[in-house]
């Protein structure tokens, strides 16, 4: 196998999607990339424990000195670790156009709805499922997309539908969307994009 794409996963919380990526690397579903680094804006994120338990390097970058300092620090760490692809897996910060433009079609995100429904600024975490239930849709799901300067606005890579059931709460729906869609969709999309980057076989300009 040729060189694997060097991946950084950005997290803020529990890290079940990070776990799905780690498991997929172990089982061979992801074979074109390797998670070399996990970055969190939240020092308490349980995702950091998952990374450490699997021998993956971690970094915590706080946002308290403003967006541009935050992104400058992240960029330094990415360069130090020769990262070629970024996966946003429950990362609760919006990245600026300045940052995303340096990573064209090299950042992917998982969003817990069928974009363009229930997405964009303010639509994150449990809120997404609250809005889907309040609207009364019967089908929701998850979407993996490239990240550009528009929140949840980059080109869609893959989607999976999940049925809403009678009596669903935001919590039960969130869990079903994760189990039936997110944890399957994200590793598969990661493999696809990591494979495409590996095929290009070039080191990336800004490194
Ligand atoms: C997931 O639902 C993801 O789609 C959303 O935030 C949640 C993160 O969960 N963006 P986890 O940290 O991966 O468990």
Tab-separated table of C-alpha atoms and ligand atoms in Angstrom:
chain	number	residue	atom	x	y	z
A	1	UNK	CA	0.000	0.000	0.000
A	2	UNK	CA	1.289	3.455	-0.889
A	3	UNK	CA	1.659	6.229	1.622
A	4	UNK	CA	-1.457	6.906	3.710
A	5	UNK	CA	-3.035	10.356	3.862
A	6	UNK	CA	-2.196	11.988	7.188
A	7	UNK	CA	-5.461	12.937	8.906
A	8	UNK	CA	-6.258	15.318	11.787
A	9	UNK	CA	-9.665	14.962	13.464
A	10	UNK	CA	-11.116	18.085	15.120
A	11	UNK	CA	-13.451	17.450	18.086
A	12	UNK	CA	-15.240	19.288	20.893
A	13	UNK	CA	-17.231	16.640	22.764
A	14	UNK	CA	-17.866	12.964	23.318
A	15	UNK	CA	-16.093	11.747	20.211
A	16	UNK	CA	-18.315	8.870	19.102
A	17	UNK	CA	-17.633	9.838	15.494
A	18	UNK	CA	-13.900	9.915	16.226
A	19	UNK	CA	-14.330	6.411	17.678
A	20	UNK	CA	-16.055	5.287	14.479
A	21	UNK	CA	-13.052	6.550	12.490
A	22	UNK	CA	-10.551	4.822	14.790
A	23	UNK	CA	-12.536	1.557	14.599
A	24	UNK	CA	-12.735	1.841	10.798
A	25	UNK	CA	-8.968	2.251	10.571
A	26	UNK	CA	-8.535	-0.874	12.693
A	27	UNK	CA	-11.024	-2.946	10.710
A	28	UNK	CA	-9.665	-1.824	7.329
A	29	UNK	CA	-12.702	0.194	6.205
A	30	UNK	CA	-10.311	3.149	6.195
A	31	UNK	CA	-7.119	2.008	4.518
A	32	UNK	CA	-6.023	5.092	2.563
A	33	UNK	CA	-5.618	7.395	5.571
A	34	UNK	CA	-4.422	7.377	9.148
A	35	UNK	CA	-5.489	9.601	12.041
A	36	UNK	CA	-2.221	11.100	13.274
A	37	UNK	CA	-3.630	13.888	15.430
A	38	UNK	CA	-6.766	14.927	17.335
A	39	UNK	CA	-7.312	18.627	18.021
A	40	UNK	CA	-9.910	19.898	20.506
A	41	UNK	CA	-11.012	23.401	21.468
A	42	UNK	CA	-12.356	21.912	24.703
A	43	UNK	CA	-9.870	20.500	27.229
A	44	UNK	CA	-12.683	18.443	28.845
A	45	UNK	CA	-13.721	16.668	25.639
A	46	UNK	CA	-14.002	12.923	26.214
A	47	UNK	CA	-12.837	12.533	22.617
A	48	UNK	CA	-9.319	13.346	23.868
A	49	UNK	CA	-9.433	10.253	26.116
A	50	UNK	CA	-10.477	8.120	23.172
A	51	UNK	CA	-7.525	9.430	21.160
A	52	UNK	CA	-5.037	8.807	23.981
A	53	UNK	CA	-6.407	5.301	24.583
A	54	UNK	CA	-5.575	4.573	20.946
A	55	UNK	CA	-2.108	6.105	20.975
A	56	UNK	CA	-3.098	9.130	18.875
A	57	UNK	CA	-1.369	12.454	19.516
A	58	UNK	CA	-3.661	15.176	20.929
A	59	UNK	CA	-3.596	18.964	21.110
A	60	UNK	CA	-5.910	21.408	22.856
A	61	UNK	CA	-6.204	24.859	21.296
A	62	UNK	CA	-8.292	27.400	23.182
A	63	UNK	CA	-10.262	30.070	21.414
A	64	UNK	CA	-9.801	32.735	24.082
A	65	UNK	CA	-7.425	34.958	22.044
A	66	UNK	CA	-9.800	35.333	19.107
A	67	UNK	CA	-10.427	33.529	15.836
A	68	UNK	CA	-7.272	34.447	13.984
A	69	UNK	CA	-4.924	33.424	16.845
A	70	UNK	CA	-6.938	30.206	17.216
A	71	UNK	CA	-6.570	29.326	13.557
A	72	UNK	CA	-2.906	30.402	13.456
A	73	UNK	CA	-2.093	28.005	16.301
A	74	UNK	CA	-4.081	25.190	14.673
A	75	UNK	CA	-2.282	25.797	11.357
A	76	UNK	CA	1.106	25.574	13.075
A	77	UNK	CA	0.214	22.254	14.694
A	78	UNK	CA	-1.122	20.886	11.404
A	79	UNK	CA	2.088	21.866	9.606
A	80	UNK	CA	4.293	20.389	12.359
A	81	UNK	CA	2.430	17.101	11.945
A	82	UNK	CA	2.409	17.203	8.115
A	83	UNK	CA	-1.373	16.853	8.066
A	84	UNK	CA	-2.968	16.500	4.618
A	85	UNK	CA	-6.672	16.141	5.443
A	86	UNK	CA	-8.996	17.323	8.234
A	87	UNK	CA	-12.138	15.642	9.546
A	88	UNK	CA	-14.535	17.738	11.646
A	89	UNK	CA	-16.231	15.228	13.955
A	90	UNK	CA	-18.462	17.120	16.353
A	91	UNK	CA	-16.221	20.217	16.218
A	92	UNK	CA	-18.329	23.084	17.550
A	93	UNK	CA	-16.335	25.993	16.075
A	94	UNK	CA	-16.854	27.665	12.721
A	95	UNK	CA	-13.674	28.030	10.659
A	96	UNK	CA	-13.043	31.264	8.738
A	97	UNK	CA	-12.757	31.605	4.965
A	98	UNK	CA	-9.100	32.421	5.518
A	99	UNK	CA	-8.587	28.946	7.014
A	100	UNK	CA	-10.905	26.887	4.814
A	101	UNK	CA	-9.510	28.397	1.583
A	102	UNK	CA	-6.122	26.870	2.454
A	103	UNK	CA	-7.700	23.393	2.516
A	104	UNK	CA	-9.851	23.132	-0.625
A	105	UNK	CA	-11.721	19.799	-0.631
A	106	UNK	CA	-9.452	18.593	2.171
A	107	UNK	CA	-11.788	19.263	5.108
A	108	UNK	CA	-14.902	17.129	5.606
A	109	UNK	CA	-17.672	17.509	8.173
A	110	UNK	CA	-20.494	15.307	9.434
A	111	UNK	CA	-23.810	17.073	9.959
A	112	UNK	CA	-26.778	15.302	11.603
A	113	UNK	CA	-29.494	16.177	9.091
A	114	UNK	CA	-30.158	15.913	5.363
A	115	UNK	CA	-28.611	19.186	4.137
A	116	UNK	CA	-30.076	21.645	3.074
A	117	UNK	CA	-32.627	20.994	5.847
A	118	UNK	CA	-31.810	22.004	9.429
A	119	UNK	CA	-28.315	23.299	8.809
A	120	UNK	CA	-26.258	26.477	8.866
A	121	UNK	CA	-25.348	28.827	11.673
A	122	UNK	CA	-26.918	27.907	15.039
A	123	UNK	CA	-27.940	24.458	13.816
A	124	UNK	CA	-25.655	22.118	15.720
A	125	UNK	CA	-25.835	19.269	18.217
A	126	UNK	CA	-29.229	18.542	19.740
A	127	UNK	CA	-30.749	21.715	18.186
A	128	UNK	CA	-30.742	20.037	14.780
A	129	UNK	CA	-32.940	17.208	16.030
A	130	UNK	CA	-35.192	19.576	18.011
A	131	UNK	CA	-35.826	21.531	14.811
A	132	UNK	CA	-36.515	18.411	12.760
A	133	UNK	CA	-39.072	17.195	15.341
A	134	UNK	CA	-40.670	20.650	15.684
A	135	UNK	CA	-41.072	20.866	11.903
A	136	UNK	CA	-42.655	17.434	11.824
A	137	UNK	CA	-40.534	15.881	9.089
A	138	UNK	CA	-40.851	12.108	8.861
A	139	UNK	CA	-37.377	11.458	7.480
A	140	UNK	CA	-34.098	12.994	8.577
A	141	UNK	CA	-30.545	11.649	8.408
A	142	UNK	CA	-26.943	12.726	8.142
A	143	UNK	CA	-24.720	14.377	5.553
A	144	UNK	CA	-20.977	14.396	4.979
A	145	UNK	CA	-19.787	17.411	3.028
A	146	UNK	CA	-16.664	19.336	2.160
A	147	UNK	CA	-16.107	22.413	4.302
A	148	UNK	CA	-15.858	25.846	2.752
A	149	UNK	CA	-16.529	29.362	4.052
A	150	UNK	CA	-20.304	28.790	4.272
A	151	UNK	CA	-21.414	26.854	7.402
A	152	UNK	CA	-22.681	23.449	6.155
A	153	UNK	CA	-22.470	24.856	2.602
A	154	UNK	CA	-19.711	22.858	0.908
A	155	UNK	CA	-20.233	20.188	-1.755
A	156	UNK	CA	-22.096	17.131	-0.456
A	157	UNK	CA	-20.147	13.860	-0.459
A	158	UNK	CA	-22.745	11.449	0.925
A	159	UNK	CA	-26.086	11.270	2.734
A	160	UNK	CA	-28.131	8.637	4.532
A	161	UNK	CA	-31.793	8.854	5.515
A	162	UNK	CA	-33.176	7.861	8.923
A	163	UNK	CA	-36.885	7.544	9.759
A	164	UNK	CA	-38.404	9.494	12.615
A	165	UNK	CA	-40.479	7.298	14.927
A	166	UNK	CA	-43.555	8.072	17.045
A	167	UNK	CA	-42.518	9.297	20.471
A	168	UNK	CA	-39.024	10.356	19.381
A	169	UNK	CA	-37.304	12.940	21.564
A	170	UNK	CA	-34.300	14.953	20.374
A	171	UNK	CA	-32.138	12.530	22.346
A	172	UNK	CA	-33.579	9.292	20.914
A	173	UNK	CA	-33.456	10.759	17.420
A	174	UNK	CA	-29.866	11.916	17.858
A	175	UNK	CA	-28.849	8.427	18.925
A	176	UNK	CA	-30.629	6.734	15.986
A	177	UNK	CA	-29.116	9.175	13.469
A	178	UNK	CA	-25.682	8.422	14.891
A	179	UNK	CA	-26.139	4.645	14.871
A	180	UNK	CA	-27.872	4.326	11.522
A	181	UNK	CA	-26.131	7.095	9.600
A	182	UNK	CA	-23.222	9.070	11.085
A	183	UNK	CA	-20.984	6.223	12.262
A	184	UNK	CA	-21.293	4.491	8.876
A	185	UNK	CA	-21.240	7.516	6.605
A	186	UNK	CA	-18.253	9.365	8.081
A	187	UNK	CA	-15.683	6.531	7.889
A	188	UNK	CA	-16.805	5.680	4.333
A	189	UNK	CA	-16.463	9.302	3.211
A	190	UNK	CA	-13.125	9.612	5.020
A	191	UNK	CA	-11.821	6.616	3.080
A	192	UNK	CA	-13.048	8.048	-0.225
A	193	UNK	CA	-11.465	11.472	0.285
A	194	UNK	CA	-8.253	10.094	1.829
A	195	UNK	CA	-7.942	7.791	-1.191
A	196	UNK	CA	-8.375	10.677	-3.612
A	197	UNK	CA	-5.739	12.735	-1.795
A	198	UNK	CA	-3.328	9.774	-1.635
A	199	UNK	CA	-3.798	9.206	-5.370
A	200	UNK	CA	-2.732	12.752	-6.141
A	201	UNK	CA	0.509	11.722	-4.451
A	202	UNK	CA	1.723	15.262	-3.974
A	203	UNK	CA	2.576	16.980	-0.761
A	204	UNK	CA	0.292	19.890	-0.186
A	205	UNK	CA	1.315	23.438	-1.074
A	206	UNK	CA	0.989	25.128	2.278
A	207	UNK	CA	2.905	22.475	4.249
B	1	LIG	C1	-22.718	14.520	16.079
B	1	LIG	O1	-24.095	14.389	16.042
B	1	LIG	C2	-22.245	15.306	14.879
B	1	LIG	O2	-22.977	15.054	13.726
B	1	LIG	C3	-22.490	16.690	15.346
B	1	LIG	O3	-22.131	16.703	16.709
B	1	LIG	C4	-22.267	15.389	17.242
B	1	LIG	C5	-20.941	14.979	17.800
B	1	LIG	O4	-20.959	13.781	18.479
B	1	LIG	N1	-21.824	17.642	14.501
B	1	LIG	P1	-19.621	13.015	18.871
B	1	LIG	O5	-18.729	13.995	19.627
B	1	LIG	O6	-18.951	12.519	17.623
B	1	LIG	O7	-20.060	11.898	19.767
